[in-house]
XYZ file of C-alpha atoms in Angstrom:
700
model
C -0.122 -3.150 41.284
C -2.381 -3.898 44.254
C -4.839 -1.466 45.771
C -2.855 -1.460 49.011
C 0.272 -0.432 47.156
C -1.598 2.295 45.371
C -3.203 3.475 48.553
C 0.159 3.886 50.236
C 0.346 7.656 50.184
C 3.777 7.831 51.778
C 2.373 9.631 54.844
C 0.861 12.366 52.701
C -1.052 14.970 54.685
C -4.830 14.603 54.507
C -6.653 17.419 52.774
C -9.169 18.921 55.184
C -11.726 21.700 54.774
C -9.475 24.154 56.620
C -6.452 23.388 54.448
C -8.626 23.539 51.337
C -9.980 26.956 52.405
C -6.449 28.276 52.970
C -5.263 27.033 49.599
C -8.251 28.564 47.836
C -7.608 31.933 49.427
C -3.912 32.028 48.532
C -3.220 30.746 45.003
C 0.412 30.367 43.972
C 2.055 31.642 40.812
C 3.559 28.819 38.748
C 4.817 29.188 35.207
C 3.258 32.643 35.115
C -0.229 31.335 35.936
C -2.157 31.640 39.236
C -2.532 28.082 40.506
C -4.595 26.336 43.157
C -1.978 24.146 44.798
C -3.404 20.803 45.962
C -0.210 18.828 45.423
C 1.029 16.048 47.687
C -2.260 15.520 49.552
C -4.346 12.517 50.423
C -7.792 13.520 49.115
C -10.683 11.372 50.306
C -13.871 11.751 48.222
C -15.552 8.470 49.126
C -19.274 8.249 49.770
C -18.847 8.096 53.557
C -17.101 11.490 53.336
C -20.155 13.096 51.779
C -19.916 16.425 53.598
C -16.263 17.000 52.707
C -16.809 15.790 49.129
C -19.646 18.228 48.537
C -17.682 21.099 50.075
C -14.622 20.107 47.993
C -16.468 20.284 44.669
C -18.528 23.363 45.598
C -15.565 25.411 46.838
C -13.313 24.492 43.951
C -16.031 25.058 41.381
C -16.853 28.545 42.663
C -13.201 29.553 42.703
C -12.382 28.146 39.279
C -15.461 29.626 37.594
C -15.558 33.139 39.036
C -11.909 34.228 39.024
C -10.417 35.990 35.988
C -7.952 35.192 34.598
C -8.891 31.534 35.157
C -6.971 29.642 37.799
C -4.996 26.494 37.127
C -5.585 23.405 39.262
C -2.574 21.321 40.303
C -3.217 17.886 41.852
C 0.260 16.521 41.179
C 1.586 13.881 43.537
C -1.689 13.515 45.401
C -3.658 10.364 46.119
C -7.378 10.558 45.447
C -9.822 8.101 47.002
C -13.356 7.853 45.703
C -14.743 8.699 42.281
C -13.390 11.963 40.875
C -15.714 13.943 38.595
C -13.919 16.747 36.727
C -17.250 17.860 35.321
C -18.296 19.145 38.755
C -15.360 21.565 38.743
C -16.457 23.439 35.636
C -19.427 25.502 34.609
C -22.320 23.923 32.762
C -23.541 26.012 29.821
C -25.763 25.301 26.798
C -23.941 23.886 23.833
C -25.959 26.274 21.635
C -26.147 30.003 22.142
C -23.724 32.856 22.741
C -22.909 32.186 26.390
C -20.400 29.443 25.599
C -18.975 31.196 22.541
C -17.804 34.120 24.678
C -15.446 31.798 26.576
C -13.772 30.391 23.481
C -11.080 31.478 21.080
C -11.797 31.704 17.365
C -10.247 28.265 16.730
C -12.247 26.724 19.580
C -15.453 28.290 18.254
C -14.828 26.651 14.875
C -14.398 23.351 16.648
C -17.610 23.986 18.570
C -19.495 24.619 15.321
C -18.302 21.264 13.994
C -19.485 19.620 17.229
C -22.884 21.228 16.845
C -23.284 19.958 13.297
C -22.254 16.458 14.335
C -24.608 16.403 17.320
C -27.437 17.680 15.140
C -26.870 14.819 12.702
C -26.748 12.301 15.537
C -29.989 13.619 17.001
C -31.716 13.390 13.631
C -30.524 9.809 13.349
C -31.784 9.094 16.861
C -35.223 10.478 16.034
C -35.384 8.419 12.836
C -34.611 5.312 14.877
C -37.102 6.302 17.630
C -34.290 6.484 20.152
C -35.092 10.000 21.317
C -38.371 11.650 22.205
C -39.506 14.451 19.928
C -39.895 16.722 22.956
C -36.128 16.839 23.354
C -34.667 20.066 21.979
C -31.202 21.375 21.262
C -31.550 23.756 24.220
C -31.270 20.814 26.594
C -27.758 19.987 25.390
C -25.209 21.087 27.976
C -21.423 21.038 28.084
C -19.177 21.520 31.100
C -16.378 24.031 30.535
C -13.132 23.770 32.481
C -11.434 27.114 31.871
C -8.031 26.846 33.500
C -5.027 24.634 33.148
C -5.255 21.193 34.755
C -2.282 19.294 36.110
C -2.202 15.922 37.862
C 1.358 14.705 37.248
C 2.041 11.558 39.256
C -1.412 11.667 40.837
C -2.923 8.338 41.936
C -6.663 7.973 41.403
C -7.793 4.938 43.348
C -11.343 4.912 41.982
C -13.199 5.952 38.855
C -12.418 9.225 37.061
C -15.000 11.058 34.971
C -14.184 13.505 32.139
C -17.550 13.028 30.412
C -18.832 15.897 28.242
C -16.219 18.308 29.578
C -14.573 20.970 27.433
C -11.017 21.712 28.661
C -10.119 25.123 27.280
C -6.496 24.986 28.445
C -3.840 22.298 28.559
C -4.098 19.110 30.587
C -0.970 17.462 31.993
C -1.333 14.010 33.534
C 2.115 12.547 33.030
C 2.945 9.471 35.171
C -0.536 9.476 36.691
C -2.035 6.174 37.851
C -5.723 5.393 37.344
C -6.791 2.373 39.376
C -10.476 2.652 38.449
C -12.351 3.159 35.241
C -11.787 6.338 33.239
C -14.718 7.735 31.277
C -13.949 10.609 28.915
C -16.790 10.182 26.423
C -17.670 13.360 24.501
C -14.806 15.212 26.167
C -13.090 18.027 24.250
C -9.503 19.103 24.739
C -8.846 22.562 23.293
C -5.120 22.479 24.072
C -2.569 19.712 24.397
C -3.232 16.644 26.523
C -0.187 14.990 28.070
C -0.425 11.505 29.584
C 3.150 10.289 29.177
C 4.050 7.229 31.255
C 0.597 7.129 32.789
C -0.954 3.843 33.870
C -4.567 2.761 33.457
C -5.492 -0.367 35.393
C -9.133 -0.590 34.268
C -11.183 0.278 31.216
C -10.614 3.620 29.490
C -13.402 5.185 27.409
C -13.001 8.296 25.243
C -15.802 7.694 22.752
C -16.618 10.628 20.456
C -14.022 12.791 22.186
C -12.172 15.526 20.314
C -8.479 16.262 20.757
C -7.947 19.630 19.087
C -4.251 19.784 19.873
C -1.402 17.359 20.407
C -2.160 14.193 22.355
C 1.040 12.970 23.996
C 0.326 9.531 25.436
C 3.711 7.889 24.922
C 4.870 5.223 27.342
C 1.370 4.617 28.684
C 0.274 1.223 30.022
C -3.342 0.311 29.312
C -4.006 -2.786 31.394
C -7.730 -2.806 30.681
C -9.709 -2.314 27.512
C -9.687 1.096 25.821
C -12.341 2.640 23.580
C -11.677 5.662 21.369
C -14.545 4.914 19.001
C -15.611 7.988 17.025
C -12.829 10.122 18.530
C -11.218 12.883 16.460
C -7.517 13.719 16.705
C -7.007 17.099 15.051
C -3.255 17.151 15.629
C -0.508 14.637 16.322
C -1.600 11.579 18.322
C 1.471 10.097 20.015
C 1.032 6.604 21.487
C 4.723 5.776 21.137
C 5.937 2.748 23.219
C 2.487 2.164 24.743
C 1.401 -1.222 26.030
C -2.165 -2.380 25.334
C -3.145 -5.353 27.494
C -6.850 -5.427 26.633
C -8.907 -4.913 23.515
C -8.321 -1.589 21.793
C -11.192 0.044 19.935
C -10.601 2.963 17.539
C -13.646 2.274 15.364
C -14.688 5.265 13.232
C -11.955 7.422 14.747
C -10.348 10.154 12.667
C -6.651 11.047 12.765
C -6.104 14.377 11.020
C -2.464 14.606 12.062
C 0.042 11.784 12.158
C -0.719 8.804 14.395
C 2.381 7.390 16.087
C 1.962 3.845 17.406
C 5.615 2.906 16.952
C 7.177 0.378 19.352
C 3.782 -0.385 20.856
C 2.863 -3.755 22.321
C -0.646 -5.069 21.578
C -1.594 -8.088 23.682
C -5.187 -8.353 22.500
C -7.328 -7.262 19.571
C -6.514 -3.969 17.841
C -9.705 -2.631 16.276
C -9.561 0.155 13.639
C -12.557 -0.447 11.335
C -13.845 2.557 9.359
C -11.098 4.728 10.826
C -9.794 7.580 8.699
C -6.088 8.418 8.689
C -5.491 11.769 7.028
C -1.886 11.867 8.233
C 0.728 9.133 8.293
C 0.267 6.067 10.491
C 3.423 4.812 12.205
C 3.413 1.222 13.475
C 7.180 0.845 13.336
C 8.471 -2.058 15.461
C 4.981 -2.622 16.869
C 4.168 -6.080 18.233
C 0.700 -7.517 17.556
C -0.222 -10.737 19.339
C -3.912 -10.584 18.448
C -6.058 -9.603 15.501
C -5.477 -6.256 13.772
C -8.591 -4.992 12.001
C -8.452 -2.114 9.499
C -11.597 -3.135 7.633
C -13.107 -0.211 5.669
C -10.432 2.154 6.980
C -9.078 4.944 4.798
C -5.423 5.926 4.406
C -4.421 9.193 2.763
C -0.683 8.810 3.483
C 1.689 5.842 3.911
C 1.354 3.292 6.708
C 4.736 2.375 8.171
C 4.904 -1.193 9.496
C 8.695 -1.436 9.222
C 10.045 -3.968 11.706
C 6.605 -4.766 13.125
C 5.576 -8.261 14.202
C 2.273 -9.950 13.321
C 1.142 -13.071 15.144
C -2.550 -13.020 14.195
C -4.805 -11.804 11.408
C -4.183 -8.359 9.877
C -7.382 -7.517 8.008
C -7.322 -4.731 5.403
C -10.559 -5.740 3.671
C -12.420 -2.944 1.877
C -9.693 -0.502 2.910
C -9.291 2.632 0.801
C -5.779 3.697 -0.192
C -5.265 7.108 -1.761
C -2.743 7.344 -4.637
C -0.097 8.447 -2.108
C -0.824 5.716 0.445
C 0.850 2.313 0.736
C 1.874 -0.266 3.344
C 5.599 -0.254 4.121
C 6.224 -3.825 5.324
C 10.018 -3.776 5.244
C 11.515 -6.192 7.836
C 8.045 -7.197 9.005
C 8.067 -10.364 11.117
C 5.358 -12.436 9.504
C 5.003 -16.200 9.814
C 2.380 -17.447 7.367
C 1.730 -20.573 9.474
C 0.343 -18.489 12.338
C -0.345 -15.016 10.956
C -2.519 -13.935 8.039
C -2.587 -10.757 5.987
C -5.811 -10.278 4.068
C -7.416 -7.568 1.974
C -9.370 -7.024 -1.195
C -8.050 -9.366 -3.915
C -6.021 -7.427 -6.444
C -5.746 -4.349 -4.196
C -3.817 -5.351 -1.093
C -0.847 -6.722 -3.056
C -0.445 -3.488 -5.026
C -0.613 -1.480 -1.789
C 2.396 -3.242 -0.253
C 5.794 -1.587 -0.528
C 9.119 -3.260 0.307
C 12.067 -1.085 -0.795
C 14.940 -3.598 -0.657
C 15.336 -7.366 -0.908
C 18.092 -7.797 1.674
C 16.526 -8.878 4.950
C 13.084 -9.289 3.349
C 13.513 -12.566 1.417
C 11.708 -14.657 4.023
C 8.986 -12.012 4.394
C 8.262 -12.070 0.657
C 8.148 -15.870 0.607
C 5.687 -15.864 3.491
C 3.541 -13.195 1.846
C 3.421 -15.210 -1.380
C 2.415 -18.317 0.554
C -0.127 -16.329 2.584
C -1.939 -15.021 -0.496
C -1.855 -18.391 -2.243
C -3.451 -20.062 0.758
C -6.132 -17.368 0.723
C -6.530 -18.022 -3.052
C -5.677 -14.382 -3.774
C -3.540 -15.325 -6.751
C -3.224 -11.823 -8.154
C -1.792 -10.571 -4.863
C 0.546 -13.570 -4.610
C 1.769 -12.819 -8.130
C 2.249 -9.175 -7.183
C 4.500 -10.265 -4.305
C 6.356 -12.615 -6.631
C 6.815 -9.781 -9.123
C 8.063 -7.491 -6.344
C 10.536 -10.137 -5.190
C 11.919 -10.639 -8.700
C 12.113 -6.900 -9.335
C 14.021 -6.298 -6.106
C 16.328 -9.203 -6.945
C 16.889 -7.642 -10.358
C 17.843 -4.356 -8.750
C 20.345 -6.151 -6.499
C 21.829 -7.970 -9.495
C 22.236 -4.722 -11.432
C 23.845 -3.187 -8.374
C 26.325 -6.079 -8.152
C 27.238 -5.564 -11.789
C 27.575 -1.791 -11.900
C 27.904 -0.430 -8.329
C 31.229 0.246 -6.653
C 32.454 -2.815 -4.759
C 33.807 -1.967 -1.320
C 36.131 -4.966 -1.380
C 37.773 -4.300 -4.768
C 37.298 -0.619 -5.625
C 40.344 1.564 -6.117
C 41.229 4.582 -4.028
C 39.956 6.987 -6.677
C 36.705 5.042 -7.197
C 35.871 5.318 -3.509
C 36.650 9.048 -3.638
C 34.218 9.479 -6.541
C 31.485 7.704 -4.575
C 31.667 10.364 -1.857
C 34.243 9.364 0.760
C 36.980 11.686 2.002
C 40.661 10.763 1.785
C 40.832 9.760 5.447
C 37.700 7.652 5.122
C 39.052 5.863 2.037
C 42.313 5.077 3.820
C 40.424 3.615 6.765
C 38.162 1.578 4.449
C 41.125 0.070 2.602
C 42.865 -0.807 5.873
C 39.649 -2.364 7.166
C 39.049 -4.562 4.090
C 42.653 -5.785 4.083
C 42.071 -7.250 7.530
C 38.612 -8.623 6.739
C 36.417 -8.130 3.633
C 33.128 -6.297 4.045
C 30.070 -8.551 4.027
C 27.510 -5.724 3.898
C 27.552 -2.010 3.176
C 26.297 -1.180 6.682
C 29.627 -2.395 8.122
C 31.252 0.872 7.042
C 29.570 2.418 10.094
C 32.077 0.475 12.208
C 34.784 2.808 10.893
C 35.446 5.714 13.240
C 35.630 8.335 10.479
C 32.286 7.429 8.839
C 29.085 8.756 10.364
C 25.436 8.055 9.596
C 25.067 11.002 7.217
C 27.941 9.717 5.068
C 26.446 6.218 5.053
C 23.053 7.510 3.904
C 24.731 9.505 1.130
C 26.766 6.617 -0.352
C 24.836 3.416 0.473
C 22.885 3.294 -2.808
C 26.092 3.405 -4.863
C 27.976 0.683 -2.986
C 27.949 -3.089 -2.811
C 29.942 -5.461 -0.613
C 30.655 -8.738 -2.454
C 33.628 -10.900 -3.365
C 35.408 -10.131 -6.614
C 33.632 -11.625 -9.656
C 35.463 -13.168 -12.595
C 34.767 -12.139 -16.190
C 32.730 -15.314 -16.786
C 30.624 -14.659 -13.701
C 29.979 -11.095 -14.819
C 28.869 -12.273 -18.274
C 26.531 -14.873 -16.730
C 25.096 -12.244 -14.409
C 24.598 -9.840 -17.318
C 22.759 -12.523 -19.326
C 20.624 -13.332 -16.310
C 19.751 -9.647 -15.868
C 18.834 -9.374 -19.547
C 16.587 -12.450 -19.487
C 14.794 -11.461 -16.311
C 14.402 -7.901 -17.574
C 12.659 -9.122 -20.728
C 10.293 -11.309 -18.696
C 9.548 -8.413 -16.347
C 8.796 -6.072 -19.228
C 6.721 -8.506 -21.305
C 4.756 -10.339 -18.599
C 5.621 -8.829 -15.207
C 7.541 -12.076 -14.720
C 4.581 -14.282 -15.473
C 2.096 -12.454 -13.285
C -0.004 -10.532 -15.836
C -2.062 -12.457 -18.390
C -3.619 -9.239 -19.678
C -0.169 -7.817 -20.474
C 0.791 -10.977 -22.382
C -2.473 -10.889 -24.340
C -1.925 -7.200 -25.100
C 1.491 -7.978 -26.570
C 0.033 -10.894 -28.513
C -2.764 -8.733 -29.908
C -0.321 -6.191 -31.342
C 1.974 -8.870 -32.809
C -1.055 -10.761 -34.163
C -2.475 -7.698 -35.899
C 0.919 -6.537 -37.163
C 1.801 -9.800 -38.923
C -1.740 -10.215 -40.288
C -1.453 -6.767 -41.820
C 2.030 -7.611 -43.114
C 0.941 -10.867 -44.793
C -2.108 -9.167 -46.310
C 0.094 -6.408 -47.718
C 2.615 -8.877 -49.165
C -0.090 -11.044 -50.690
C -2.455 -8.400 -52.027
C -0.094 -5.553 -53.081
C 1.898 -7.384 -55.758
C 2.742 -4.778 -58.365
C 1.511 -1.680 -60.165
C 3.014 -2.435 -63.613
C 2.452 -3.743 -66.166
C -0.794 -5.169 -64.776
C -1.816 -3.869 -61.336
C -2.404 -6.541 -58.702
C -3.877 -4.636 -55.728
C -6.804 -5.172 -53.327
C -10.147 -3.470 -53.656
C -10.926 -0.295 -51.757
C -13.526 -2.079 -49.644
C -11.050 -4.801 -48.625
C -8.439 -2.173 -47.789
C -10.907 -0.349 -45.512
C -11.905 -3.568 -43.739
C -8.303 -4.644 -43.190
C -7.117 -1.218 -42.044
C -10.046 -0.789 -39.657
C -9.607 -4.225 -38.124
C -5.865 -3.606 -37.705
C -6.541 -0.337 -35.855
C -9.078 -2.040 -33.564
C -6.840 -5.019 -32.731
C -3.771 -2.832 -32.176
C -5.782 -0.373 -30.087
C -7.012 -3.161 -27.801
C -3.451 -4.395 -27.388
C -2.138 -0.924 -26.579
C -4.926 -0.412 -24.051
C -3.987 -3.618 -22.225
C -0.286 -2.758 -22.251
C -0.788 0.719 -20.821
C -3.208 -0.677 -18.246
C -1.100 -3.619 -17.101
C 2.553 -2.776 -17.669
C 4.498 -0.773 -15.066
C 6.707 0.479 -17.926
C 4.464 0.506 -21.018
C 6.878 2.389 -23.265
C 9.682 -0.038 -22.455
C 7.287 -2.919 -23.172
C 6.443 -1.429 -26.560
C 10.140 -0.885 -27.274
C 10.953 -4.558 -26.579
C 8.003 -5.687 -28.680
C 9.073 -3.421 -31.520
C 12.616 -4.810 -31.412
C 11.199 -8.342 -31.612
C 8.802 -7.941 -34.539
C 9.721 -4.877 -36.623
C 13.423 -4.907 -37.676
C 13.615 -8.430 -39.169
C 10.189 -8.204 -40.816
C 10.993 -4.774 -42.235
C 14.248 -6.005 -43.767
C 12.480 -8.989 -45.328
C 9.678 -6.785 -46.653
C 12.187 -4.344 -48.124
C 14.044 -7.165 -49.855
C 10.791 -8.626 -51.218
C 9.832 -5.423 -53.011
C 13.402 -4.548 -53.897
C 13.914 -7.804 -55.799
C 10.724 -7.315 -57.809
C 7.533 -9.343 -58.035
C 7.899 -11.284 -61.290
C 7.435 -15.053 -61.010
C 4.962 -17.748 -61.991
C 1.534 -17.939 -60.402
C 1.567 -14.214 -59.701
C -2.218 -14.105 -60.027
C -2.757 -16.691 -57.265
C -2.465 -16.062 -53.521
C 0.603 -17.245 -51.684
C -1.730 -18.763 -49.083
C -3.747 -21.950 -49.367
C -6.434 -23.407 -47.138
C -7.479 -26.897 -46.223
C -10.855 -27.249 -47.884
C -11.600 -30.561 -46.199
C -12.897 -29.093 -42.922
C -13.480 -25.877 -41.016
C -13.174 -26.177 -37.260
C -11.476 -24.677 -34.231
C -8.227 -26.470 -33.553
C -4.968 -26.232 -31.636
C -1.987 -26.239 -33.965
C 1.036 -26.243 -31.687
C 2.805 -28.920 -33.782
C 1.639 -27.609 -37.175
C 4.141 -25.974 -39.554
C 3.292 -22.969 -41.750
C 3.894 -24.799 -45.075
C 1.738 -27.128 -47.148
C 2.670 -30.879 -46.924
C 4.314 -32.530 -49.969
C 2.294 -35.748 -49.996
C -0.041 -35.555 -53.046
C -3.037 -36.862 -51.144
C -2.816 -33.955 -48.704
C -1.825 -31.472 -51.416
C -5.103 -32.129 -53.210
C -7.004 -30.877 -50.147
C -5.322 -27.453 -50.168
C -6.543 -24.756 -52.530
C -5.652 -21.051 -52.854
C -7.706 -18.753 -50.642
C -10.496 -16.915 -52.413
C -9.316 -13.354 -52.841
C -12.561 -12.244 -54.484
C -14.626 -12.792 -51.340
C -15.595 -9.913 -49.052
C -14.377 -11.791 -45.968
C -11.021 -12.734 -47.519
C -9.108 -10.443 -45.110
C -10.016 -12.817 -42.254
C -7.748 -15.484 -43.773
C -4.663 -13.408 -42.991
C -5.690 -13.105 -39.341
C -6.247 -16.847 -39.324
C -2.742 -17.491 -40.674
C -1.240 -15.043 -38.159
C -3.179 -16.761 -35.368
C -1.855 -20.140 -36.550
C 1.725 -18.961 -36.321
C 1.502 -16.926 -33.119
C -1.215 -18.411 -30.894
C -1.091 -21.949 -32.396
C -4.855 -21.741 -32.642
C -7.035 -21.368 -35.726
C -10.514 -21.804 -37.203
C -9.313 -22.626 -40.721
C -6.049 -24.312 -41.692
C -4.286 -21.660 -43.805
C -0.707 -22.327 -44.954
C 1.841 -21.169 -47.516
C 1.835 -22.810 -50.947
C 4.961 -24.775 -51.888
C 5.250 -23.865 -55.580
C 6.657 -20.613 -56.950
C 6.853 -19.114 -53.472
C 9.588 -16.481 -52.925
C 11.944 -17.587 -50.180
C 11.715 -14.213 -48.450
C 7.974 -14.672 -47.918
C 8.586 -18.140 -46.535
C 11.261 -16.679 -44.213
C 8.757 -14.091 -42.996
C 6.222 -16.819 -42.127
C 8.848 -18.961 -40.421
C 10.069 -15.963 -38.429
C 6.597 -15.379 -37.016
C 6.198 -19.094 -36.364
C 9.403 -19.077 -34.311
C 8.242 -16.034 -32.357
C 4.973 -17.894 -31.834
C 6.770 -20.732 -30.045
C 8.353 -18.243 -27.652
C 5.044 -16.430 -27.207
C 3.041 -19.593 -26.464
C 5.695 -20.638 -23.947
C 5.408 -17.255 -22.246
C 1.608 -17.411 -22.326
C 1.389 -20.942 -20.879
C 3.934 -20.084 -18.171
C 1.967 -16.978 -17.242
C -1.319 -18.884 -17.196
C 0.219 -21.533 -14.948
C 1.048 -18.804 -12.425
C -2.329 -17.092 -12.556
C -4.897 -19.917 -12.645
C -5.927 -20.431 -8.980
C -6.234 -24.225 -8.964
C -3.061 -24.756 -10.938
C -1.208 -22.333 -8.673
C -2.205 -24.208 -5.547
C -1.157 -27.486 -7.115
C 2.220 -26.257 -8.333
C 3.356 -24.014 -5.484
C 1.923 -25.538 -2.320
C 3.048 -29.106 -2.904
């Protein structure tokens, strides 16, 4: 909009001293408040109109300050030429002392006390940095108080506007106003609501360190220049809904106590929110960011809603603090990893992202995985991969068990929550054309949004599945569920090691028990008390470390322990019961069931090694029974368990091949088989969590 277009006042009458005097002498009553009516005037406050400008400010200031109750000022529809200084219309009083406090309500006085503490801290900082002379005192601090209501709806300010260091005790309404010059509201305080809906700012806007004690309604505003709200405090709702930001936007160190609504906003340049604190929710729904978005060192106490937003540049959440209740809702986010980047602290940002459903978010999740892999934030990429698999698992379970719109019976649809008329309409609709998504039920005249919200989680819209397809889907769900529970689908090495530690300690304890507790009669064959203490203590330590990792890493630790228990306990317990039930009377009862290779002691990988001693006599001569009379003998059982489970050992311990009960051999082979599955799971998980290997596998 050009200056000439703005200056076109539509033949508005010019405000003269005589008209101003008449208006001051006869205030009007509007909305129950005495009001100075200066609407629909052309007000010229340029420098060459010095006499009128001085008289304008002096007359208005005297009237606004001296009259009780305070008068409102209405400038709506007027055109103002020249710089407009609202501070000259109020009364200047010391920030400290009782004179100002008498003008304020109790809530405003509390706000004033907070201002005083903040200014005191700033002044101390200034002195420490030699930015302020020591002769300056708190008594020199002044604030301009504007007592009455201020209204400039549709007003056109053709030059700069100054709100600096002004305390507006009543509401301010500037809806649809146009500001052609710069607006400076630094250190301003708004005790009541501030309304700027559909306003337009053509130049820079500055509200640094300002305080908005009540609702800020700035929806539909166009900021064509840069804006700066650095250090500002929003005590109530801050509504920037549908705003357009053409220039850089600076909210550094701002504080939003209430909710901050930036939904459907359009950001053409950099959005700057470093060190900003959001006590309430932050809404960025359907926002469009063409430049960088910086939330570095920001703090979120409640969720951040980015549903349907669009990112075209870098979104930086580095060093951001998320409270336990806070997360990033990125559902339906438009995010192209070739142009946009989402970064944050490795290991934190991925866990802070929330995407509730898979449908419509498949491409987003793929791009997020690729984004984090390119940034070498493998843990966050794995978190996104885990989230994608988990959401896919939920969809698969829903396909198997939810009510299918295209095949469900009349009664089944009634049970879900539809009325008879709605069910009839649904059946007629699907006979003409099957449903492709649950949201299509909204096309039916008898189904409203409330009904859809009530039933959507219990419905699915798919083609009818055959019995074979249902069995395949059930097997797929079972397999994926096990991988999710035991390894977070290959994304948690610590969880896999925790499971391995418990299984490793359990089987070591089991083999020690079988080998050392032979019988009580007629001749006892039992371990010494010292060996029992060492073995029991080591088992508690190993199992405790495994449990600690499981409860730290698993999203469902009890389910993880249940699956692990099912894998290792039932079969081994049955074998152990049968071993002792059949009795322990056979040859070589006094020798251990386990033998060791006495030819060498070294660390080795034993993936291809079997748990039995070879038959060839040359090799058999190298194996001798383990020494049960040594203090460190209990380590041999951990070594054998490590051989079977981890395929890694420091001493080659195997089962003897003579006079060995078959049940003991079955127990060793059972662990060896579980070890193959475990090593496969471990190697697969490592391949997804080692940075270099990840980049090689997933980016090529």
